[in-house]
mmCIF file of C-alpha atoms and ligand atoms in Angstrom:
data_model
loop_
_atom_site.group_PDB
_atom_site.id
_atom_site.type_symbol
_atom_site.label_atom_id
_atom_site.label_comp_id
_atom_site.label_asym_id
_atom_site.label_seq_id
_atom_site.Cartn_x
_atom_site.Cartn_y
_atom_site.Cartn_z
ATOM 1 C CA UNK G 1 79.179 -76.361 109.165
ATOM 2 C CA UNK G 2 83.063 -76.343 107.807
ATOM 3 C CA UNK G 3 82.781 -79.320 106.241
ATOM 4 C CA UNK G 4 79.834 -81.624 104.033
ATOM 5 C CA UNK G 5 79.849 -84.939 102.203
ATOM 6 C CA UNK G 6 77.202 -85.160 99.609
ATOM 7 C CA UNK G 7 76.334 -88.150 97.323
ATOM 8 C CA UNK G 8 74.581 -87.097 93.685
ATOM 9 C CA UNK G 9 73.400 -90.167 91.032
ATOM 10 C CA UNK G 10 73.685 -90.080 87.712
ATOM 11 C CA UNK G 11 70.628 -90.354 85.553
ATOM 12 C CA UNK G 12 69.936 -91.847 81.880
ATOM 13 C CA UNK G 13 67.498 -89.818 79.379
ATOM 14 C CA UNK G 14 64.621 -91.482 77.972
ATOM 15 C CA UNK G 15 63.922 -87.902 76.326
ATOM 16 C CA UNK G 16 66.905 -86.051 76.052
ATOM 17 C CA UNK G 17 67.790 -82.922 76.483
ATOM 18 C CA UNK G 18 70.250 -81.158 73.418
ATOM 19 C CA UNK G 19 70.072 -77.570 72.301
ATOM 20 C CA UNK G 20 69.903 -74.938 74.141
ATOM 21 C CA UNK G 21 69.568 -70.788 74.339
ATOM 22 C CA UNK G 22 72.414 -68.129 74.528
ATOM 23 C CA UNK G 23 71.789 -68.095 78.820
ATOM 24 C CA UNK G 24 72.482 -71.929 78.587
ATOM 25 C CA UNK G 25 68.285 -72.633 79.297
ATOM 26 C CA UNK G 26 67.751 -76.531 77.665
ATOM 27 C CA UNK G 27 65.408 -75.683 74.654
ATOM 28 C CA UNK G 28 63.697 -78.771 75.305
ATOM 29 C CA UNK G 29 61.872 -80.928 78.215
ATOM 30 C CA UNK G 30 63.778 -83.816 78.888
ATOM 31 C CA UNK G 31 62.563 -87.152 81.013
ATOM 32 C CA UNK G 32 65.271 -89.553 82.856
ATOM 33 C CA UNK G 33 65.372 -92.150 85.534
ATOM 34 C CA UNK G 34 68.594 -91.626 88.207
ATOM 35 C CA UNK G 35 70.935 -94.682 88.425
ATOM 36 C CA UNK G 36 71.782 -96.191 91.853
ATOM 37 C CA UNK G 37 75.384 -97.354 90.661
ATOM 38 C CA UNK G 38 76.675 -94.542 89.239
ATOM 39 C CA UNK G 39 77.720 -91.943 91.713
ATOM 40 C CA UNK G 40 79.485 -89.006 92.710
ATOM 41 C CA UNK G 41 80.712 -88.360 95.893
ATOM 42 C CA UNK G 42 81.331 -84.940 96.464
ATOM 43 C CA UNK G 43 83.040 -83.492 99.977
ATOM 44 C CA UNK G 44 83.058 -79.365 100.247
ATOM 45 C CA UNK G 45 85.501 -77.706 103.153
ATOM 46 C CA UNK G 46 86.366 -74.406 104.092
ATOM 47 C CA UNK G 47 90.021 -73.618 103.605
ATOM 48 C CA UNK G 48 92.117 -70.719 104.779
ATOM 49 C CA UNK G 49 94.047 -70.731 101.212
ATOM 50 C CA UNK G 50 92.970 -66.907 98.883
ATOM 51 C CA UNK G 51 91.995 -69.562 96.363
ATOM 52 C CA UNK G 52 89.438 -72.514 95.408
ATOM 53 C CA UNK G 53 90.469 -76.002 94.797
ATOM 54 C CA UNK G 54 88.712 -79.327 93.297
ATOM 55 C CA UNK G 55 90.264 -82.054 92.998
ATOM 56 C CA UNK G 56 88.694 -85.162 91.009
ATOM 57 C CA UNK G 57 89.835 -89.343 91.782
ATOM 58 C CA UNK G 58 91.430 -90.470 88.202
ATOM 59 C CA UNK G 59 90.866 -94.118 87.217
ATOM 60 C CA UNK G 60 94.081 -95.060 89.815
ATOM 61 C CA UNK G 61 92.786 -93.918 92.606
ATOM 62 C CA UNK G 62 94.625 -91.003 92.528
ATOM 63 C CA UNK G 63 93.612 -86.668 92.922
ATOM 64 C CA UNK G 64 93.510 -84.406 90.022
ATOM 65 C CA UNK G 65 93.294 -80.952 90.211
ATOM 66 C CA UNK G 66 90.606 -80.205 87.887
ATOM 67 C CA UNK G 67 92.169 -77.460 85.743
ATOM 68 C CA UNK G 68 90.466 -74.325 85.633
ATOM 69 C CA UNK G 69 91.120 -73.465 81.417
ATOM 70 C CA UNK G 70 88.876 -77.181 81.045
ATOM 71 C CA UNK G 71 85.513 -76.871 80.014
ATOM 72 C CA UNK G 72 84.208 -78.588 83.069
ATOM 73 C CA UNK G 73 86.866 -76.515 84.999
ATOM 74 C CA UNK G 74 85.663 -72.940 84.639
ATOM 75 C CA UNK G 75 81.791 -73.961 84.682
ATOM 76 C CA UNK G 76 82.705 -75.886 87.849
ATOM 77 C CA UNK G 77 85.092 -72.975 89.654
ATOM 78 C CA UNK G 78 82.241 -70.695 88.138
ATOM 79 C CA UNK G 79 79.427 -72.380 90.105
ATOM 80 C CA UNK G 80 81.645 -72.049 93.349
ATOM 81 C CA UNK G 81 81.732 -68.406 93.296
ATOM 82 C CA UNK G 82 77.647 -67.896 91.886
ATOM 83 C CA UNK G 83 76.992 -70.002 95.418
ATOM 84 C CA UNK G 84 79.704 -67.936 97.127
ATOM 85 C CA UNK G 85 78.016 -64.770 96.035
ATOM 86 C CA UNK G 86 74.544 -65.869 96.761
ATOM 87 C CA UNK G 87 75.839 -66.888 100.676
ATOM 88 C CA UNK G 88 77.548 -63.306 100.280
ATOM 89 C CA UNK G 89 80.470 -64.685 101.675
ATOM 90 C CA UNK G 90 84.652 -64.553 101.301
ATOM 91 C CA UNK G 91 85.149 -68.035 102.218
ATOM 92 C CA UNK G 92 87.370 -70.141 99.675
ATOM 93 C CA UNK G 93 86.569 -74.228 99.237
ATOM 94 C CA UNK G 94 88.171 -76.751 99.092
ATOM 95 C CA UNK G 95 86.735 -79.813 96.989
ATOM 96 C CA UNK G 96 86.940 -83.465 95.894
ATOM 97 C CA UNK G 97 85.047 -85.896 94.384
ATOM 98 C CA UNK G 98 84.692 -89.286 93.144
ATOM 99 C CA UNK G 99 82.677 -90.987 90.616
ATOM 100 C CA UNK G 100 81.826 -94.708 91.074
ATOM 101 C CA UNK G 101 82.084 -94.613 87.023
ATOM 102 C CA UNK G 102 83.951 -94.122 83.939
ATOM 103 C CA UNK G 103 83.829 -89.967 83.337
ATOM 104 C CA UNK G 104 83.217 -88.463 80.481
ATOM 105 C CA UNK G 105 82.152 -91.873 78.728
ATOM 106 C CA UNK G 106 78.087 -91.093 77.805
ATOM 107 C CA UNK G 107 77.338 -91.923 81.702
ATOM 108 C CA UNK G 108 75.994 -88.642 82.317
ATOM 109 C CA UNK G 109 79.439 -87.568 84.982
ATOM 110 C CA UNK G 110 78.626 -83.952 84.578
ATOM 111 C CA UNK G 111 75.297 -84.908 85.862
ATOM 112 C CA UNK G 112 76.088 -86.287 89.279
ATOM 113 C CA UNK G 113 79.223 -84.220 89.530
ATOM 114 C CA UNK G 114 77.577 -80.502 89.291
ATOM 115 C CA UNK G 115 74.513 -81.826 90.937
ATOM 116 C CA UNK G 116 76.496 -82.474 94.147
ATOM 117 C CA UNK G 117 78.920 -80.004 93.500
ATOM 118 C CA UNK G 118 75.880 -77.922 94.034
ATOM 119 C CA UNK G 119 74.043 -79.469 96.960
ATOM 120 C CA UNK G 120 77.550 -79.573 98.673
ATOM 121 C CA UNK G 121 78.188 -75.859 98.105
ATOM 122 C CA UNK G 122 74.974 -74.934 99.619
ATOM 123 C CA UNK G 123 75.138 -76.959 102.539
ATOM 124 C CA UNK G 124 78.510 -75.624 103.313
ATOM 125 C CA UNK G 125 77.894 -72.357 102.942
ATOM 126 C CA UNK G 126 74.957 -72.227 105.141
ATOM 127 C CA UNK G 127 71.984 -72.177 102.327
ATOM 128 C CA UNK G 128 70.027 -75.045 104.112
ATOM 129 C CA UNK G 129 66.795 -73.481 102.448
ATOM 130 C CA UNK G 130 67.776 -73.642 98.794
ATOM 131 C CA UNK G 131 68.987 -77.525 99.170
ATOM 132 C CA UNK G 132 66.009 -78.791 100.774
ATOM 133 C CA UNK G 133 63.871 -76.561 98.319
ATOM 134 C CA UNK G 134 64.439 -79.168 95.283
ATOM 135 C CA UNK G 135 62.801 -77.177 92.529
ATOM 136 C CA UNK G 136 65.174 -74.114 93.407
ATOM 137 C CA UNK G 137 67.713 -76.668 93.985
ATOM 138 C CA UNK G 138 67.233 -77.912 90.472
ATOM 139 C CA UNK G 139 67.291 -74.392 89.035
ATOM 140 C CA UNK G 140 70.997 -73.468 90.705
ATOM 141 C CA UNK G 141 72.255 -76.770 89.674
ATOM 142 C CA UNK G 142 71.142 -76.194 86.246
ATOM 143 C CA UNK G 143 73.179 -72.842 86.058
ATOM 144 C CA UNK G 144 76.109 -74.645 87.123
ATOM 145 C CA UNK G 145 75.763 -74.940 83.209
ATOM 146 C CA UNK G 146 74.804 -78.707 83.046
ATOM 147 C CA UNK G 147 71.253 -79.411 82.206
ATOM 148 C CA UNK G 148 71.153 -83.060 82.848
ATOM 149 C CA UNK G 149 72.408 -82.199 86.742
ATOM 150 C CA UNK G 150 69.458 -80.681 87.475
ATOM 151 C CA UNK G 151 67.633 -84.107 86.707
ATOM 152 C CA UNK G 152 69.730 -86.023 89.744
ATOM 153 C CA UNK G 153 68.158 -83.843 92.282
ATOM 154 C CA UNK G 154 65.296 -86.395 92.443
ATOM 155 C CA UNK G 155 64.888 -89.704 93.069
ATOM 156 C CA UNK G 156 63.491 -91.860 90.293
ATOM 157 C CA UNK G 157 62.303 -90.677 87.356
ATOM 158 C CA UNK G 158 62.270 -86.790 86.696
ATOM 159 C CA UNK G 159 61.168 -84.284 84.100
ATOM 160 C CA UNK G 160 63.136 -81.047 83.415
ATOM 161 C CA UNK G 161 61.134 -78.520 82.229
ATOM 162 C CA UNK G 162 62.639 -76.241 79.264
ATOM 163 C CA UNK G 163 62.345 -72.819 78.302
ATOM 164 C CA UNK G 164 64.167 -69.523 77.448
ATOM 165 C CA UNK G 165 63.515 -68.054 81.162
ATOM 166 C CA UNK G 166 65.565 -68.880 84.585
ATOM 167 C CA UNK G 167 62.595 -68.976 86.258
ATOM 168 C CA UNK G 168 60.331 -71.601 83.701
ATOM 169 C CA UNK G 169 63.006 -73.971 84.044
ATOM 170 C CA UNK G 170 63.721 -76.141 86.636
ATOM 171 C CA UNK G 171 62.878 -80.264 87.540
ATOM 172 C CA UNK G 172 59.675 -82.113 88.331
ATOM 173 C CA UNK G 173 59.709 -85.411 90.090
ATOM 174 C CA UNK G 174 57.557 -87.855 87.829
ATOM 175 C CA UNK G 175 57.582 -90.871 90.153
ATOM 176 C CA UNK G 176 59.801 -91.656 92.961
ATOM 177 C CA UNK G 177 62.404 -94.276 92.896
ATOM 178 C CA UNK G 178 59.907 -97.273 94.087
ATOM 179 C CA UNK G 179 57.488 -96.512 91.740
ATOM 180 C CA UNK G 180 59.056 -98.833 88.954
ATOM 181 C CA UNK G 181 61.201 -101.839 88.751
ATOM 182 C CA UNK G 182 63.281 -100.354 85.642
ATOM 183 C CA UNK G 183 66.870 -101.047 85.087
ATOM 184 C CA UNK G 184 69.693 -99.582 83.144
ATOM 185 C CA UNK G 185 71.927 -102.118 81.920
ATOM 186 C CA UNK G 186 75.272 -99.571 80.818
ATOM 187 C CA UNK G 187 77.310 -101.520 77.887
ATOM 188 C CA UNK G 188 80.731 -100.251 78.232
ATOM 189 C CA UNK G 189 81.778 -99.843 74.740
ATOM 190 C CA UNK G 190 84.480 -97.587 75.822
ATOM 191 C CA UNK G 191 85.877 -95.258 78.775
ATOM 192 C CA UNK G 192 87.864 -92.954 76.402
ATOM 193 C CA UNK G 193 86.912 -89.379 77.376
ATOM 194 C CA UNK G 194 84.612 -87.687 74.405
ATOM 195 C CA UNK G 195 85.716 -86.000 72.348
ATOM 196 C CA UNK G 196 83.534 -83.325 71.983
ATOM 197 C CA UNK G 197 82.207 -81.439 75.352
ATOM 198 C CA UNK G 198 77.718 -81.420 75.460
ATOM 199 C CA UNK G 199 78.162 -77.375 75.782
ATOM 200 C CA UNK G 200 79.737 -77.472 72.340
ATOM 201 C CA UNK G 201 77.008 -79.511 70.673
ATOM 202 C CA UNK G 202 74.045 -77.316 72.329
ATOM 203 C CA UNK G 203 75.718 -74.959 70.681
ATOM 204 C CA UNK G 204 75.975 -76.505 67.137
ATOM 205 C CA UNK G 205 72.856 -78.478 67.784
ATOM 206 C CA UNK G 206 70.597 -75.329 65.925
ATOM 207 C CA UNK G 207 72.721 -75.785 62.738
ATOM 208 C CA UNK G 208 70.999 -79.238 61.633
ATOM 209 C CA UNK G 209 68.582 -78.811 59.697
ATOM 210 C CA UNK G 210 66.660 -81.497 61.784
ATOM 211 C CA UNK G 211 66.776 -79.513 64.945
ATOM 212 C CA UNK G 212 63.396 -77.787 64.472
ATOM 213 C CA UNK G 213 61.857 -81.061 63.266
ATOM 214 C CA UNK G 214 62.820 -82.632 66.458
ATOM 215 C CA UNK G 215 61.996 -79.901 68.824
ATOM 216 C CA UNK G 216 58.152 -80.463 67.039
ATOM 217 C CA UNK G 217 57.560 -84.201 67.301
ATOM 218 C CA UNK G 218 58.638 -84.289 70.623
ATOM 219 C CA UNK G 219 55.705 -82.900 72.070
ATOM 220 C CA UNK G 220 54.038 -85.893 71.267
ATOM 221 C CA UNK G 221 56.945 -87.875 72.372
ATOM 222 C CA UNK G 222 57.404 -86.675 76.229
ATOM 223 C CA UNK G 223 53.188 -87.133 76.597
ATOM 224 C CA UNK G 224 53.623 -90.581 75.629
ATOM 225 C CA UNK G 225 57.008 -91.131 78.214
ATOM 226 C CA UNK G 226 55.362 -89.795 80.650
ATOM 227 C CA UNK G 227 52.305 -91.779 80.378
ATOM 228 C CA UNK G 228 53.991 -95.006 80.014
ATOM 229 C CA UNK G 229 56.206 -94.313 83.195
ATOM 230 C CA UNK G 230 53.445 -93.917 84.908
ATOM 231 C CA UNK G 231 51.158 -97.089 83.389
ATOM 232 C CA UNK G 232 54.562 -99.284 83.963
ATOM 233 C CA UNK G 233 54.750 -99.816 79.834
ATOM 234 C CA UNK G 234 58.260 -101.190 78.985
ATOM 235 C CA UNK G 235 56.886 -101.466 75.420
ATOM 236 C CA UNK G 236 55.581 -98.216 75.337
ATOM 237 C CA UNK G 237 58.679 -96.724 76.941
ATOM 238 C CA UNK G 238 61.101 -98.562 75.079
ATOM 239 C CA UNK G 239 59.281 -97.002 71.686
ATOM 240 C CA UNK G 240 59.518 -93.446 72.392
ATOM 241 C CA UNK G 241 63.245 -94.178 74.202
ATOM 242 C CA UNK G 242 64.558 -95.201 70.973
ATOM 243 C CA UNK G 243 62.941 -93.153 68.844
ATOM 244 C CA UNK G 244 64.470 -90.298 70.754
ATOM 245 C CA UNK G 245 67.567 -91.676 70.806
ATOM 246 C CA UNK G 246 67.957 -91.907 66.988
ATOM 247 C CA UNK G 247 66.547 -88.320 66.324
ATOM 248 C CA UNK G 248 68.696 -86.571 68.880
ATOM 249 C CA UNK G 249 72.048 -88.345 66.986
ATOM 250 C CA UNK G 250 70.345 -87.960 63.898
ATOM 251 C CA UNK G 251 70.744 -83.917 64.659
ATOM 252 C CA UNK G 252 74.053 -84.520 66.164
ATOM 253 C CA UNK G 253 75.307 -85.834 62.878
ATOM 254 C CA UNK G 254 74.151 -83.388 60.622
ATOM 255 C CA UNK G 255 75.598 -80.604 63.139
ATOM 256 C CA UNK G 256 78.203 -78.136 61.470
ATOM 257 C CA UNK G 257 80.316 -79.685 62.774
ATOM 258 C CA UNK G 258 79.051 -82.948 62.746
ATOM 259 C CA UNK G 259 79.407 -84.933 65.723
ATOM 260 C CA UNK G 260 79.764 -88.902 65.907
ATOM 261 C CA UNK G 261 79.850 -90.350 69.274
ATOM 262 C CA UNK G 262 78.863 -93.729 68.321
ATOM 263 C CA UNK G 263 81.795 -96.479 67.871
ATOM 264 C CA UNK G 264 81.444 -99.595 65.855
ATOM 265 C CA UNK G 265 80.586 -101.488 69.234
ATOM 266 C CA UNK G 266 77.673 -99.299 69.533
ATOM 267 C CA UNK G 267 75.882 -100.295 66.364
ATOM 268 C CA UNK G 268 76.981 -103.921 66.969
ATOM 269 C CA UNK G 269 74.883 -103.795 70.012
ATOM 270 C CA UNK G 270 71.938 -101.978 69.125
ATOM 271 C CA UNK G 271 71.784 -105.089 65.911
ATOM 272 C CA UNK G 272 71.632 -107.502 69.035
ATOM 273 C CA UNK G 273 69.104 -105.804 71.224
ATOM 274 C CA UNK G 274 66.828 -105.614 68.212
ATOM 275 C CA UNK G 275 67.342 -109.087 67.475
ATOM 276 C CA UNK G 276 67.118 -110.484 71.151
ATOM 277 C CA UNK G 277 63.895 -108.580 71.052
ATOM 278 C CA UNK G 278 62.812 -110.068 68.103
ATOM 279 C CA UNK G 279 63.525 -113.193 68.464
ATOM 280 C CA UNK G 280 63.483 -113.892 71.836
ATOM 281 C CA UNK G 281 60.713 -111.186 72.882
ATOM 282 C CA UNK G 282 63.590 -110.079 75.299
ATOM 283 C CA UNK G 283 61.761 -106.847 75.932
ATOM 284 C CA UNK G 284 65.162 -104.715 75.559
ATOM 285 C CA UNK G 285 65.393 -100.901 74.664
ATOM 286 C CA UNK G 286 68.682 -99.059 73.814
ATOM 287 C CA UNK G 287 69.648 -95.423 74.690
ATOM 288 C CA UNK G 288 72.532 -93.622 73.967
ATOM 289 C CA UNK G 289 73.975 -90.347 75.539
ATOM 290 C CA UNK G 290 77.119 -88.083 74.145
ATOM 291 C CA UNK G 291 79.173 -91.249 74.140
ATOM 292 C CA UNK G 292 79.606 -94.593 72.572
ATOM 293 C CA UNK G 293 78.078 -96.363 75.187
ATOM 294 C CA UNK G 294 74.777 -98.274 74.943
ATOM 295 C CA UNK G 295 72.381 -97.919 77.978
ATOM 296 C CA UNK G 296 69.983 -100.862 77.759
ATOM 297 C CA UNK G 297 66.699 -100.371 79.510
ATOM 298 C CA UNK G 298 64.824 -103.259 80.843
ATOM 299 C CA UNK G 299 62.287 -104.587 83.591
ATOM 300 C CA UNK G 300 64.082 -105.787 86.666
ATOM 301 C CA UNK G 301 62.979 -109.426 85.594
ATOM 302 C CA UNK G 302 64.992 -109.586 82.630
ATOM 303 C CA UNK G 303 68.287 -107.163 83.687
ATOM 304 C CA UNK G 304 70.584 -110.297 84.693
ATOM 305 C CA UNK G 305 69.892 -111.849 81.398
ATOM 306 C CA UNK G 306 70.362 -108.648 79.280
ATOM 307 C CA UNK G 307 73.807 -108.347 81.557
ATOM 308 C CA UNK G 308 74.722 -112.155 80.658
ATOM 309 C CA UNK G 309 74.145 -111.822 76.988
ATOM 310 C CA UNK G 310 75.837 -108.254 76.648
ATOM 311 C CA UNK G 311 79.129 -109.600 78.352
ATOM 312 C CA UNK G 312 79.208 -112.484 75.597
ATOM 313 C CA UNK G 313 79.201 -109.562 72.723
ATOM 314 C CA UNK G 314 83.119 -108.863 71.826
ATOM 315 C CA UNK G 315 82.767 -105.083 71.582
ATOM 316 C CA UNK G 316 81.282 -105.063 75.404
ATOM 317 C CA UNK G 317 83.929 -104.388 77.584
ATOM 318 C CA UNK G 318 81.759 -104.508 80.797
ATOM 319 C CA UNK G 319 78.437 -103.707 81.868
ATOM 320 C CA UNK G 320 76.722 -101.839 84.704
ATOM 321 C CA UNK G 321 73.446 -102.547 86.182
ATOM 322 C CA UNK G 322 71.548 -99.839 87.470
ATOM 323 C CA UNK G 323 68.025 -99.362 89.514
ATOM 324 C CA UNK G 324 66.266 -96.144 90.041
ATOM 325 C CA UNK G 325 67.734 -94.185 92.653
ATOM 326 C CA UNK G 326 66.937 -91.497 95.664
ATOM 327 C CA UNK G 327 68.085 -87.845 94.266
ATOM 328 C CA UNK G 328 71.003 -85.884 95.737
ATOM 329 C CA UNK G 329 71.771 -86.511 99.550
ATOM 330 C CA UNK G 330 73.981 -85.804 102.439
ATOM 331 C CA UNK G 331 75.991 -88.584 103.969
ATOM 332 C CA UNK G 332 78.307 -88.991 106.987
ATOM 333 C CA UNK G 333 81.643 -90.285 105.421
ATOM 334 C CA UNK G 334 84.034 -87.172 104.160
ATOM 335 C CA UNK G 335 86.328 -87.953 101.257
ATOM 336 C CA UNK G 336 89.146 -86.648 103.591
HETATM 337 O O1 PMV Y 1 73.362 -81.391 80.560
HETATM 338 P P1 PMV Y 1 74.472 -81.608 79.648
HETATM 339 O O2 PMV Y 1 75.078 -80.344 79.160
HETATM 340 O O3 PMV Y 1 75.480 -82.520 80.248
HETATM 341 O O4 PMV Y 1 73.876 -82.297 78.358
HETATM 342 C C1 PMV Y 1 73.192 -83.514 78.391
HETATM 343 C C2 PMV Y 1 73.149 -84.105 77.046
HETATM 344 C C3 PMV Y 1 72.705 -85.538 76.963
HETATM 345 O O5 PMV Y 1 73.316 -86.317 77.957
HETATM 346 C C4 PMV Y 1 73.157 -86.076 75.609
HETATM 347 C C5 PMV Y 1 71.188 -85.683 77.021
HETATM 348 C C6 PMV Y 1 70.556 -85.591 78.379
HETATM 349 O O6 PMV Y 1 69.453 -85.014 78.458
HETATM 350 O O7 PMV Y 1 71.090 -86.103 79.372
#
């Protein structure tokens, strides 16, 4: 096959992954549901060029060579040649890709991108068996380097287990993508790029002196997500979601260096959800990634209201409603 079109969701963390070990292995188990309007299309092609190319849509529409000194750059040119290697081929690619979303924004666009990055790479180079394999799947597209990619390989809702071992670690479909009406209503707060890349806070994450504290209570915390994803408990859900939230930017800010993703916007809307939820029962939940952001997490029922009333708050710039959605696919139409 010379050429493969692959299409990878992003996902939002009720549990979230942050810290991790010297190899890169999450130190944590993380829990997220996959999000049917924010995707990355991802085509892979042989070329007869000595070199590797990946090229990324901007915001006009436009290709960007992703440059290979970025962060995301070298993991990304770095996965091509571990999937190379593993085909034990000579073959150079050539790649682009498009998000359906704001990048870099706390939307999780590492996720989607390495996670088809991956699935592309293997399809293209002829390693049928470790795509439709989705545990070993999970595993390669967590060495890409990205920890939340290796949650979009599923459908629905998915648990990545942690560890300090290649092998312990890879993803664990939950429930599949029928299983539960749940929405993700994204408050754009702002599409500014962050500031400061995840890989740098796993890094940092260890100096707060919170870290350890978190890694303990959330043993407690993923056996109660799990159990109300299953039961169909917004209330439950929307407890331990927040509560995980708050402790994982609670280490983040007490990081050497400390790191602030919120804006003003995103405190302004986490004061409405609360209060919508109090006095309204508007059952409501925020979460809140590596980005300003505010991802609020609702029952179907009540998404188009949560939408209405988010648009009508002045530091909202626009909002995108999300279902749970099938993992990483292949699909007919090629980027070019
Ligand atoms: O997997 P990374 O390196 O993109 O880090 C993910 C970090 C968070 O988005 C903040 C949490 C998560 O589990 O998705």
């Amino acid at each position: 096959m010379s050429k493969v079109t692959v299409q990878a969701p992003a996902n939002i963390a009720f549990i979230k992954y942050w810290g991790n070990t010297d190899d890169n292995l999450p130190l944590n188990n993380s829990i997220s549901m996959t999000l049917d309007n924010c995707l990355t299309t991802t085509t892979v092609a042989f070329t007869d060029e000595s070199y590797d190319t990946i090229e990324i849509q901007n915001q006009h529409g436009t290709y960007e060579e992703l440059k290979r000194t970025s962060i995301k750059g070298s993991k990304a040119y770095e996965q091509i040649k571990r999937i190379r290697e593993l085909a034990g081929s000579e073959k150079r690619v050539m790649v682009k890709s498009v998000n359906s979303f704001p990048a870099n924004a706390g939307i999780a666009s590492s996720a989607s991108g390495f996670c088809a990055l991956t699935a592309a790479l293997l399809l293209v180079y002829g390693l049928k068996n470790q795509f439709e394999d989705k545990k070993e799947l999970s595993k390669l597209v967590r060495m890409s380097g990205s920890g939340s990619a290796a949650r979009s390989v599923m459908g629905g809702f998915v648990e990545l287990i942690g560890g300090d071992a290649h092998h312990v670690s890879y993803a664990v479909q939950l429930a599949d993508e029928k299983h539960w009406g749940l929405c993700d209503v994204i408050a754009i707060i702002s599409s500014d790029s962050k500031k400061t890349p995840s890989s740098e806070g796993h890094r940092s994450a260890h100096s707060s002196p919170y870290f350890e504290t978190r890694l303990h209570e959330m043993t407690k915390r993923i056996e109660s997500t799990r159990k109300a994803i299953e039961r169909k408990n917004i209330e439950k859900l929307g407890e331990s979601i927040e509560q995980d939230t708050i402790s994982m930017h609670a280490v983040m800010m007490t990081s050497n260096p400390p790191l602030y993703y919120w804006e003003p916007g995103t405190l302004d809307v986490i004061k409405h959800i609360i209060s919508w939820r109090e006095k309204d029962s508007l059952q409501a939940y925020f979460s809140i990634d590596a980005g300003a952001n505010v991802h609020v997490i609702c029952e179907k029922k009540d998404a188009q209201e949560i939408a209405k009333r988010l648009s009508t708050v002045s530091s909202v710039q626009s909002t995108i409603v999300n279902h749970p959605a099938k993992g990483v696919h292949e699909i007919e139409n090629h980027l070019f």
